[in-house]
Short mmCIF file of C-alpha atoms in Angstrom, two decimals:
data_model
loop_
_atom_site.label_atom_id
_atom_site.label_comp_id
_atom_site.label_asym_id
_atom_site.label_seq_id
_atom_site.Cartn_x
_atom_site.Cartn_y
_atom_site.Cartn_z
CA MET S 1 -6.58 19.85 -24.57
CA PHE S 2 -9.06 18.83 -21.90
CA VAL S 3 -7.33 21.03 -19.29
CA THR S 4 -7.93 24.02 -21.55
CA VAL S 5 -11.59 23.04 -21.87
CA TRP S 6 -12.00 22.87 -18.09
CA ALA S 7 -10.23 26.18 -17.56
CA ALA S 8 -12.48 27.89 -20.10
CA THR S 9 -15.78 26.58 -18.79
CA GLY S 10 -16.04 28.90 -15.83
CA ILE S 11 -15.35 26.78 -12.74
CA THR S 12 -14.33 29.56 -10.38
CA ALA S 13 -13.42 29.89 -6.76
CA GLY S 14 -16.64 31.84 -6.24
CA ALA S 15 -18.75 28.77 -6.92
CA GLY S 16 -19.72 26.64 -3.94
CA ARG S 17 -17.13 24.04 -3.09
CA ALA S 18 -19.44 21.09 -3.57
CA GLU S 19 -20.94 22.52 -6.74
CA ALA S 20 -17.49 23.28 -8.18
CA LEU S 21 -16.25 19.75 -7.46
CA TYR S 22 -19.33 18.19 -9.04
CA ARG S 23 -18.87 20.39 -12.09
CA PHE S 24 -15.24 19.30 -12.23
CA ARG S 25 -16.43 15.69 -12.11
CA SER S 26 -18.72 16.41 -15.06
CA LYS S 27 -15.77 17.70 -17.07
CA VAL S 28 -13.84 14.52 -16.23
CA ALA S 29 -16.80 12.42 -17.39
CA VAL S 30 -16.98 14.36 -20.67
CA SER S 31 -13.27 13.89 -21.30
CA ASP S 32 -13.65 10.14 -20.60
CA LEU S 33 -16.50 9.99 -23.12
CA VAL S 34 -14.35 11.68 -25.76
CA VAL S 35 -11.36 9.40 -25.10
CA VAL S 36 -13.40 6.18 -25.12
CA THR S 37 -15.31 7.20 -28.25
CA LEU S 38 -12.12 8.10 -30.12
CA ALA S 39 -10.46 4.83 -29.07
CA VAL S 40 -13.41 2.72 -30.21
CA ILE S 41 -13.91 4.61 -33.49
CA GLY S 42 -10.17 4.48 -34.16
CA ALA S 43 -10.06 0.74 -33.55
CA HIS S 44 -13.07 0.25 -35.83
CA LEU S 45 -11.59 2.31 -38.68
CA ILE S 46 -8.11 0.78 -38.41
CA ARG S 47 -9.42 -2.78 -38.27
CA PHE S 48 -12.30 -2.56 -40.80
CA GLY S 49 -11.75 0.65 -42.74
CA PRO S 50 -14.22 3.49 -43.38
CA ALA S 51 -16.76 1.34 -45.22
CA ASN S 52 -20.38 2.53 -45.39
CA PRO S 53 -22.67 -0.36 -44.35
CA VAL S 54 -25.76 1.26 -45.87
CA ALA S 55 -24.15 1.86 -49.27
CA GLU S 56 -22.52 -1.57 -49.44
CA GLY S 57 -25.55 -3.63 -48.39
CA GLY S 58 -25.39 -7.42 -48.42
CA VAL S 59 -23.31 -9.54 -46.08
CA GLY S 60 -20.42 -7.09 -45.86
CA GLY S 61 -22.73 -4.23 -44.98
CA ALA S 62 -24.50 -6.30 -42.33
CA PHE S 63 -21.11 -7.26 -40.89
CA GLN S 64 -20.09 -3.62 -40.69
CA ALA S 65 -23.44 -2.58 -39.21
CA THR S 66 -23.05 -5.23 -36.50
CA TYR S 67 -19.69 -3.82 -35.49
CA VAL S 68 -21.05 -0.28 -35.50
CA LEU S 69 -23.69 -1.42 -33.01
CA PHE S 70 -21.08 -3.32 -30.99
CA SER S 71 -18.85 -0.21 -30.88
CA ALA S 72 -21.71 1.93 -29.62
CA LEU S 73 -22.55 -0.61 -26.92
CA LEU S 74 -18.87 -0.87 -25.97
CA VAL S 75 -18.68 2.89 -25.39
CA LEU S 76 -21.77 2.82 -23.19
CA GLY S 77 -20.54 -0.23 -21.31
CA TRP S 78 -17.12 1.35 -20.80
CA LEU S 79 -18.61 4.48 -19.24
CA ALA S 80 -20.95 2.39 -17.08
CA ALA S 81 -18.00 0.27 -15.87
CA LEU S 82 -16.07 3.42 -14.90
CA ARG S 83 -19.00 4.65 -12.87
CA LEU S 84 -19.59 1.27 -11.19
CA HIS S 85 -15.92 1.11 -10.17
CA GLY S 86 -16.06 4.52 -8.47
CA ALA S 87 -14.02 6.42 -11.05
CA TYR S 88 -16.27 9.48 -10.61
CA ARG S 89 -16.43 9.68 -6.83
CA VAL S 90 -15.68 13.26 -5.79
CA ASN S 91 -13.68 12.06 -2.78
CA THR S 92 -11.17 10.17 -4.95
CA LEU S 93 -10.73 12.61 -7.84
CA GLY S 94 -7.24 14.04 -7.69
CA ARG S 95 -6.14 11.97 -4.67
CA GLY S 96 -3.65 9.13 -4.53
CA THR S 97 -3.56 6.19 -6.93
CA GLU S 98 -7.09 4.97 -6.19
CA GLU S 99 -8.42 6.97 -9.13
CA TYR S 100 -5.98 5.30 -11.53
CA ARG S 101 -6.72 1.86 -10.10
CA SER S 102 -10.46 2.33 -10.54
CA VAL S 103 -9.99 3.37 -14.19
CA ALA S 104 -7.67 0.43 -14.93
CA ALA S 105 -9.88 -2.08 -13.08
CA ALA S 106 -13.03 -0.91 -14.87
CA THR S 107 -11.36 -1.15 -18.29
CA LEU S 108 -9.72 -4.53 -17.80
CA ARG S 109 -12.82 -6.12 -16.26
CA LEU S 110 -14.99 -4.77 -19.06
CA PHE S 111 -12.83 -6.37 -21.73
CA ALA S 112 -12.56 -9.57 -19.68
CA THR S 113 -16.35 -9.68 -19.57
CA VAL S 114 -16.52 -9.10 -23.33
CA ALA S 115 -14.09 -11.98 -23.85
CA VAL S 116 -16.06 -14.36 -21.62
CA VAL S 117 -19.42 -13.45 -23.16
CA SER S 118 -18.11 -13.75 -26.72
CA TYR S 119 -16.64 -17.16 -25.91
CA ALA S 120 -19.80 -18.41 -24.17
CA ALA S 121 -22.10 -17.12 -26.90
CA GLN S 122 -19.67 -18.15 -29.66
CA LEU S 123 -19.44 -14.58 -30.95
CA GLN S 124 -16.58 -13.83 -33.29
CA ILE S 125 -15.07 -10.58 -31.99
CA ALA S 126 -12.09 -9.50 -34.08
CA ARG S 127 -8.93 -9.72 -31.97
CA GLY S 128 -7.31 -6.85 -33.85
CA TYR S 129 -10.22 -4.61 -32.88
CA VAL S 130 -9.78 -5.43 -29.18
CA ILE S 131 -5.98 -5.17 -29.33
CA ILE S 132 -6.28 -1.61 -30.63
CA ALA S 133 -9.22 -0.38 -28.53
CA LEU S 134 -8.05 -1.66 -25.14
CA PRO S 135 -4.58 -0.04 -24.88
CA ALA S 136 -5.65 3.09 -26.76
CA GLY S 137 -8.62 3.67 -24.49
CA LEU S 138 -6.86 2.79 -21.24
CA GLY S 139 -3.79 4.86 -22.10
CA GLY S 140 -5.93 7.82 -23.13
CA LEU S 141 -8.01 7.63 -19.95
CA LEU S 142 -4.94 7.52 -17.71
CA LEU S 143 -3.30 10.43 -19.54
CA THR S 144 -6.35 12.67 -19.36
CA ARG S 145 -6.89 11.75 -15.70
CA ARG S 146 -3.26 12.71 -15.06
CA ALA S 147 -3.81 16.04 -16.80
CA SER S 148 -6.96 16.70 -14.79
CA ARG S 149 -5.19 15.83 -11.52
CA ALA S 150 -2.32 18.19 -12.33
CA TRP S 151 -4.75 21.00 -13.14
CA LEU S 152 -6.77 20.35 -9.98
CA GLY S 153 -3.61 20.18 -7.87
CA ARG S 154 -2.45 23.57 -9.11
CA ARG S 155 -5.81 25.13 -8.38
CA ARG S 156 -5.93 23.58 -4.91
CA ALA S 157 -2.45 24.90 -4.16
CA GLU S 158 -3.91 28.34 -4.91
CA GLY S 159 -6.74 27.76 -2.43
CA GLU S 160 -9.50 26.68 -4.81
CA PHE S 161 -11.53 23.44 -4.86
CA CYS S 162 -10.45 22.71 -1.29
CA HIS S 163 -12.41 20.83 1.36
CA ASP S 164 -12.83 22.83 4.56
CA VAL S 165 -11.68 20.58 7.40
CA LEU S 166 -12.41 20.52 11.12
CA VAL S 167 -9.75 18.59 13.07
CA VAL S 168 -10.64 16.93 16.38
CA GLY S 169 -8.33 15.43 19.01
CA ASP S 170 -5.53 16.06 21.50
CA SER S 171 -3.46 19.16 20.78
CA GLU S 172 -0.27 17.09 20.54
CA HIS S 173 -1.70 14.86 17.80
CA LEU S 174 -3.44 17.75 16.06
CA ARG S 175 -0.20 19.67 15.53
CA SER S 176 1.36 16.87 13.46
CA LEU S 177 -1.96 16.24 11.70
CA VAL S 178 -2.32 19.89 10.68
CA ASP S 179 1.32 20.05 9.55
CA ASN S 180 0.88 16.93 7.43
CA LEU S 181 -2.30 18.23 5.79
CA ARG S 182 -0.64 21.56 5.06
CA SER S 183 2.36 19.85 3.49
CA ALA S 184 0.14 18.36 0.76
CA PRO S 185 -1.94 21.27 -0.60
CA ALA S 186 -2.75 19.32 -3.77
CA ALA S 187 -4.83 16.91 -1.66
CA GLY S 188 -7.33 19.72 -1.12
CA TYR S 189 -7.68 19.62 2.68
CA ARG S 190 -7.84 23.13 4.16
CA VAL S 191 -7.95 23.09 7.97
CA VAL S 192 -10.21 25.91 9.19
CA ALA S 193 -10.84 25.04 12.84
CA ALA S 194 -10.08 22.58 15.63
CA CYS S 195 -11.88 21.03 18.58
CA SER S 196 -9.61 20.07 21.45
CA ALA S 197 -10.21 20.05 25.20
CA ASP S 198 -6.53 20.49 26.14
CA ALA S 199 -5.77 23.44 23.82
CA ASP S 200 -6.17 27.12 24.55
CA THR S 201 -7.00 29.38 21.65
CA ASP S 202 -5.26 27.72 18.70
CA VAL S 203 -3.34 24.65 17.56
CA ALA S 204 -0.63 25.18 14.93
CA GLY S 205 -2.29 28.46 14.01
CA VAL S 206 -5.77 26.92 13.71
CA PRO S 207 -8.42 28.42 16.00
CA VAL S 208 -9.88 26.11 18.66
CA LEU S 209 -13.67 26.49 18.80
CA GLY S 210 -14.54 23.94 21.46
CA SER S 211 -13.77 20.53 22.91
CA GLU S 212 -14.04 17.17 21.17
CA ARG S 213 -17.65 16.83 22.33
CA ASP S 214 -18.56 20.07 20.55
CA ALA S 215 -17.31 18.81 17.17
CA GLY S 216 -20.76 18.04 15.76
CA ASP S 217 -22.15 21.49 16.56
CA VAL S 218 -19.00 23.23 15.28
CA ALA S 219 -19.04 21.20 12.04
CA ARG S 220 -22.66 22.14 11.34
CA ARG S 221 -22.12 25.79 12.23
CA LEU S 222 -19.11 26.11 9.94
CA ALA S 223 -20.60 23.85 7.24
CA VAL S 224 -17.26 22.08 6.82
CA ASP S 225 -16.85 19.34 4.24
CA THR S 226 -14.75 16.98 6.36
CA VAL S 227 -14.18 16.22 10.03
CA VAL S 228 -10.84 14.51 10.72
CA CYS S 229 -10.48 12.84 14.12
CA ALA S 230 -7.04 12.19 15.60
CA SER S 231 -6.21 10.38 18.83
CA SER S 232 -7.91 11.80 21.91
CA ARG S 233 -8.53 10.59 25.44
CA TYR S 234 -11.84 12.46 25.35
CA LEU S 235 -13.05 10.86 22.11
CA GLY S 236 -13.66 7.19 22.80
CA PRO S 237 -15.58 4.69 20.65
CA SER S 238 -18.99 5.80 21.93
CA ALA S 239 -18.23 9.50 21.45
CA LEU S 240 -16.91 8.84 17.94
CA ARG S 241 -20.04 6.87 17.10
CA GLN S 242 -22.16 9.71 18.44
CA LEU S 243 -20.25 12.20 16.29
CA GLY S 244 -20.96 10.07 13.24
CA TRP S 245 -24.67 10.11 14.06
CA GLU S 246 -24.61 13.89 14.48
CA LEU S 247 -23.05 14.32 11.03
CA GLU S 248 -25.58 12.09 9.27
CA GLY S 249 -27.49 13.91 6.55
CA SER S 250 -25.21 16.95 6.67
CA GLY S 251 -23.03 15.88 3.74
CA THR S 252 -19.96 16.14 5.98
CA GLU S 253 -17.42 13.33 5.63
CA LEU S 254 -16.02 11.76 8.80
CA VAL S 255 -12.38 10.66 8.60
CA VAL S 256 -10.41 8.92 11.36
CA ALA S 257 -6.61 9.27 11.42
CA PRO S 258 -5.43 6.00 13.04
CA GLY S 259 -2.18 7.49 14.32
CA LEU S 260 -0.03 4.88 12.55
CA LEU S 261 2.66 7.10 11.10
CA ASP S 262 4.39 6.21 7.82
CA VAL S 263 2.30 3.11 7.12
CA ALA S 264 0.85 3.08 3.60
CA GLY S 265 -2.69 2.06 2.77
CA PRO S 266 -1.87 -1.29 1.10
CA ARG S 267 -0.43 -2.53 4.41
CA LEU S 268 -3.58 -1.62 6.34
CA THR S 269 -6.58 -3.94 6.30
CA THR S 270 -9.80 -3.60 8.29
CA ARG S 271 -11.20 -6.94 9.44
CA PRO S 272 -14.33 -6.97 11.61
CA VAL S 273 -14.32 -9.40 14.53
CA ALA S 274 -17.52 -9.72 16.62
CA GLY S 275 -18.64 -6.31 15.38
CA LEU S 276 -15.30 -4.70 16.26
CA PRO S 277 -13.36 -3.30 13.25
CA LEU S 278 -9.74 -4.33 13.79
CA LEU S 279 -7.05 -2.52 11.82
CA HIS S 280 -4.42 -5.06 10.75
CA VAL S 281 -0.94 -3.84 9.79
CA GLU S 282 0.83 -6.20 7.42
CA ALA S 283 4.58 -6.65 7.86
CA PRO S 284 6.80 -5.01 5.21
CA MET S 285 8.05 -7.38 2.51
CA PHE S 286 11.75 -7.69 1.69
CA SER S 287 11.64 -10.92 -0.34
CA GLY S 288 9.38 -13.03 -2.52
CA PRO S 289 7.84 -12.59 -5.97
CA LYS S 290 7.45 -8.83 -5.58
CA LEU S 291 11.19 -8.44 -5.02
CA PHE S 292 11.88 -10.65 -8.06
CA VAL S 293 9.74 -8.35 -10.23
CA LYS S 294 11.53 -5.28 -8.83
CA THR S 295 14.94 -6.83 -9.57
CA ALA S 296 13.91 -7.75 -13.11
CA LEU S 297 12.57 -4.22 -13.65
CA ASP S 298 15.89 -2.81 -12.42
CA VAL S 299 18.08 -4.88 -14.72
CA VAL S 300 15.91 -4.56 -17.83
CA GLY S 301 15.13 -0.90 -17.22
CA ALA S 302 18.74 0.06 -16.56
CA GLY S 303 19.90 -1.80 -19.67
CA VAL S 304 17.33 -0.07 -21.87
CA LEU S 305 18.13 3.34 -20.36
CA LEU S 306 21.85 2.83 -20.96
CA LEU S 307 21.18 2.14 -24.63
CA LEU S 308 18.85 5.12 -25.01
CA ALA S 309 21.12 7.48 -23.08
CA SER S 310 24.39 6.38 -24.67
CA PRO S 311 24.64 9.45 -26.99
CA LEU S 312 24.07 11.78 -24.01
CA LEU S 313 26.59 9.85 -21.90
CA LEU S 314 29.21 10.17 -24.62
CA ALA S 315 28.55 13.89 -25.07
CA VAL S 316 28.80 14.63 -21.34
CA LEU S 317 31.95 12.51 -21.11
CA LEU S 318 33.64 14.57 -23.82
CA VAL S 319 32.53 17.93 -22.34
CA ILE S 320 33.84 17.06 -18.86
CA TRP S 321 37.16 15.85 -20.25
CA ALA S 322 37.57 18.94 -22.44
CA GLY S 323 36.98 21.22 -19.45
CA ASP S 324 40.18 20.43 -17.51
CA ARG S 325 41.49 17.17 -18.99
CA GLY S 326 40.81 15.53 -15.63
CA PRO S 327 39.07 12.25 -14.83
CA VAL S 328 35.59 11.95 -16.29
CA PHE S 329 34.09 9.72 -13.61
CA PHE S 330 33.98 10.13 -9.85
CA LEU S 331 34.06 6.91 -7.81
CA GLN S 332 32.93 7.04 -4.20
CA GLU S 333 32.41 4.35 -1.61
CA ARG S 334 28.78 4.03 -0.53
CA VAL S 335 26.87 1.59 1.68
CA GLY S 336 24.25 -0.63 0.11
CA LEU S 337 21.99 -3.55 0.98
CA ASP S 338 22.68 -5.07 4.43
CA GLY S 339 25.60 -2.68 4.98
CA ARG S 340 27.69 -3.99 2.08
CA ARG S 341 29.98 -1.34 0.61
CA PHE S 342 30.38 -0.66 -3.10
CA ARG S 343 31.91 1.98 -5.33
CA MET S 344 29.24 4.23 -6.81
CA VAL S 345 30.07 5.84 -10.15
CA LYS S 346 29.01 9.35 -11.19
CA PHE S 347 30.13 11.92 -13.70
CA ARG S 348 32.67 14.23 -12.07
CA SER S 349 30.96 17.56 -11.38
CA MET S 350 33.66 19.14 -9.19
CA VAL S 351 37.25 20.26 -9.60
CA VAL S 352 39.90 17.54 -9.49
CA ASP S 353 41.10 18.40 -5.95
CA ALA S 354 37.57 18.61 -4.50
CA GLU S 355 38.19 15.99 -1.78
CA SER S 356 41.28 17.75 -0.43
CA ARG S 357 39.28 20.98 -0.02
CA LEU S 358 36.43 19.30 1.86
CA ALA S 359 37.93 19.74 5.32
CA SER S 360 38.24 23.52 4.96
CA LEU S 361 34.64 23.74 3.74
CA ARG S 362 33.38 21.72 6.70
CA SER S 363 35.06 24.13 9.08
CA GLY S 364 33.42 27.08 7.29
CA GLN S 365 36.58 28.36 5.60
CA GLY S 366 36.16 29.73 2.12
CA VAL S 367 32.37 30.00 2.30
CA GLY S 368 29.98 32.17 4.23
CA SER S 369 28.05 29.33 5.82
CA GLY S 370 27.61 25.62 5.33
CA ASP S 371 24.47 23.72 4.67
CA ALA S 372 25.43 20.76 6.80
CA ASP S 373 22.44 19.07 8.36
CA GLY S 374 22.88 16.06 10.59
CA PRO S 375 25.35 13.60 9.04
CA LEU S 376 24.80 15.23 5.63
CA PHE S 377 27.04 17.96 4.25
CA LYS S 378 26.01 19.73 1.09
CA LEU S 379 26.51 23.35 0.07
CA ARG S 380 23.95 25.21 -1.98
CA HIS S 381 26.78 27.22 -3.59
CA ASP S 382 29.73 24.86 -3.43
CA PRO S 383 32.82 26.60 -4.91
CA ARG S 384 34.24 23.23 -5.98
CA VAL S 385 31.49 22.60 -8.54
CA THR S 386 32.48 23.37 -12.13
CA PRO S 387 30.20 25.27 -14.55
CA VAL S 388 29.46 22.04 -16.40
CA GLY S 389 28.94 20.32 -13.05
CA ARG S 390 26.28 22.81 -12.01
CA PHE S 391 24.24 22.05 -15.12
CA ILE S 392 24.50 18.26 -14.94
CA ARG S 393 23.72 18.34 -11.21
CA ARG S 394 20.64 20.50 -11.70
CA HIS S 395 19.19 17.93 -14.09
CA SER S 396 20.71 14.85 -12.36
CA ILE S 397 22.71 13.98 -15.47
CA ASP S 398 25.74 13.35 -13.25
CA GLU S 399 23.92 10.34 -11.79
CA LEU S 400 23.30 8.53 -15.10
CA PRO S 401 26.46 6.36 -14.77
CA GLN S 402 24.82 4.82 -11.70
CA LEU S 403 22.90 2.73 -14.22
CA PHE S 404 26.03 0.55 -14.31
CA ASN S 405 25.68 0.05 -10.53
CA VAL S 406 22.05 -0.99 -11.09
CA VAL S 407 23.01 -3.51 -13.76
CA ALA S 408 25.68 -4.87 -11.40
CA GLY S 409 23.03 -5.42 -8.73
CA GLN S 410 24.53 -2.90 -6.27
CA MET S 411 21.73 -0.35 -6.61
CA SER S 412 18.11 -0.15 -7.69
CA LEU S 413 16.36 2.31 -9.96
CA VAL S 414 14.24 3.36 -6.97
CA GLY S 415 15.21 3.22 -3.32
CA PRO S 416 16.63 5.19 -0.39
CA ARG S 417 19.46 7.63 -0.99
CA PRO S 418 22.84 5.77 -1.08
CA PRO S 419 24.62 6.81 2.15
CA LEU S 420 28.31 7.40 2.82
CA PRO S 421 30.09 5.12 5.31
CA GLY S 422 30.54 8.12 7.64
CA GLU S 423 26.79 8.66 7.69
CA VAL S 424 26.05 5.01 8.45
CA GLU S 425 28.41 5.08 11.44
CA GLN S 426 26.11 7.72 13.00
CA TYR S 427 22.89 5.79 12.33
CA GLY S 428 20.65 4.69 15.15
CA ASP S 429 18.80 1.38 15.00
CA ASP S 430 15.75 3.00 13.41
CA VAL S 431 17.68 4.80 10.66
CA ARG S 432 19.68 1.64 9.93
CA ARG S 433 16.48 0.16 8.47
CA ARG S 434 17.33 2.14 5.32
CA LEU S 435 19.85 -0.64 4.59
CA LEU S 436 17.15 -3.33 4.33
CA VAL S 437 16.71 -2.53 0.62
CA LYS S 438 19.10 -1.50 -2.12
CA PRO S 439 19.80 2.23 -2.45
CA GLY S 440 18.24 3.86 -5.48
CA MET S 441 19.14 6.26 -8.25
CA THR S 442 15.91 8.05 -7.39
CA GLY S 443 13.36 7.83 -4.64
CA LEU S 444 10.91 9.76 -2.53
CA TRP S 445 13.73 12.13 -1.54
CA GLN S 446 14.30 12.96 -5.24
CA ILE S 447 10.70 13.93 -5.98
CA ASN S 448 10.00 15.69 -2.66
CA GLY S 449 12.68 18.34 -2.42
CA ARG S 450 15.98 16.77 -3.51
CA SER S 451 18.86 18.74 -1.97
CA ASP S 452 16.53 21.11 -0.08
CA LEU S 453 15.43 18.35 2.31
CA SER S 454 16.64 18.39 5.89
CA TRP S 455 18.27 15.32 7.41
CA GLU S 456 15.09 14.46 9.32
CA GLN S 457 12.94 14.81 6.20
CA SER S 458 15.30 12.66 4.15
CA VAL S 459 15.32 9.94 6.80
CA ARG S 460 11.53 9.98 7.16
CA LEU S 461 11.01 9.60 3.41
CA ASP S 462 13.60 6.83 3.13
CA LEU S 463 12.10 4.89 6.04
CA TYR S 464 8.61 5.32 4.59
CA TYR S 465 9.85 3.86 1.31
CA VAL S 466 11.54 0.91 3.02
CA GLU S 467 8.37 0.07 4.96
CA ASN S 468 5.92 0.51 2.07
CA TRP S 469 7.69 -0.08 -1.25
CA SER S 470 5.82 -1.63 -4.14
CA VAL S 471 6.39 -2.12 -7.84
CA LEU S 472 3.53 0.25 -8.70
CA GLY S 473 4.99 2.80 -6.28
CA ASP S 474 8.38 2.48 -7.99
CA LEU S 475 6.83 3.13 -11.39
CA THR S 476 5.06 6.20 -10.00
CA ILE S 477 8.31 7.55 -8.54
CA LEU S 478 10.13 6.98 -11.84
CA TRP S 479 7.41 8.89 -13.70
CA ARG S 480 7.53 11.81 -11.26
CA THR S 481 11.34 11.83 -11.36
CA ILE S 482 11.29 12.70 -15.05
CA ARG S 483 9.37 15.90 -14.36
CA THR S 484 11.54 16.75 -11.35
CA VAL S 485 14.86 16.49 -13.17
CA LEU S 486 13.54 18.36 -16.22
CA ASN S 487 12.46 21.25 -14.00
CA GLY S 488 15.87 21.26 -12.32
CA HIS S 489 14.46 22.48 -8.99
CA SER S 490 16.52 21.95 -5.80
CA GLY S 491 19.37 20.24 -7.64
CA TYR S 492 22.83 21.43 -6.56
#
């Protein structure tokens, strides 16, 4: 509903970038006002009914009038808490999980404050009212924020609402930086120019307009929104500080890429020592309370999913068996946590003699070309896949029996892709770190390309997950997996 409102209110690519983003922020604020108001009014009506305090008069009317005033103040306080927690900062709208965290923190702290004040002042706030308003409001806010992010991401992928970016640094570091920014168009960073002393005319297709020391002048001339600085032997601490001074008052944001690849934000902490900001990198965690929560989530989640999906499992089982009267399940040895082997179960999606025909396919017989990449071997148009198999593969239905592996503790709901023993034999020491956590039914590889990923891309995503996994990250991946498998893209 709110996406339609935004789309109809005339935010166009022709508007100035800053003006368009601020107008987008206004639409987000209006949607928050609507959600919070509906949640509070709904809680009031459900808990107390649609009584008219003026018509009733007396004690009951005064009681109702008090809650009407409290509801109005709660709406105003809720909106103020969102603003104080940075939920309307233009730089965070549509980026990462910081936006969601600010919304959740503002809501929970508001209601915690209400609870403390009511206890200290001996106010009798109806618990039923709070129990309804809190989850309804928080859930509504997160859903509308998700809708706004999706809408903004689509528009940014089309080139709208983007921040023009000037990248600064050595050409070697700028190439990977530009590639990474281009790979995430929904983030809204559009690289328009570069400043590098050791580059000629362009870096990764981006024109070079000067050296690192010219960055301030180039940024002002182009009126860019953001300057991103990568590693450079010409851009030391004093030069970087000078660049920051040159950008003061211009409205241009200065961003420093630390050069620590595949390290997520929660593991990075800035701690000043004697005026020097030191960037601390926390070690990845493979044990402790966080792992206990993940394990509990796996077992409970897999059990619930098995119950909910049991009719679908039975239907697919019958369809596969009716197709050729062959085995319904396909068991394959995979390598799990710490190199331990287990038998992974899937619905059979290929012909019965698929394994015996593998050697001829690897040598290129029977198909035009293979899609082998590194230790992986997967064909986009594999002749061994049955018609039913193509459908269940496209929507990952063939992987549902892996829920039994999760319940048995051999796999996790979220993790790296479960490798074959032949793949593991070719691993180097760095790739072997994938075995430090349980393999998953889904993961970053599932929501970022699935079967279309190259070997290098798959490894990079798996290693990033191993180094930076978190329970909140797992929940985010599970949510995005639902959309991925429903779309059926890149599943074969």
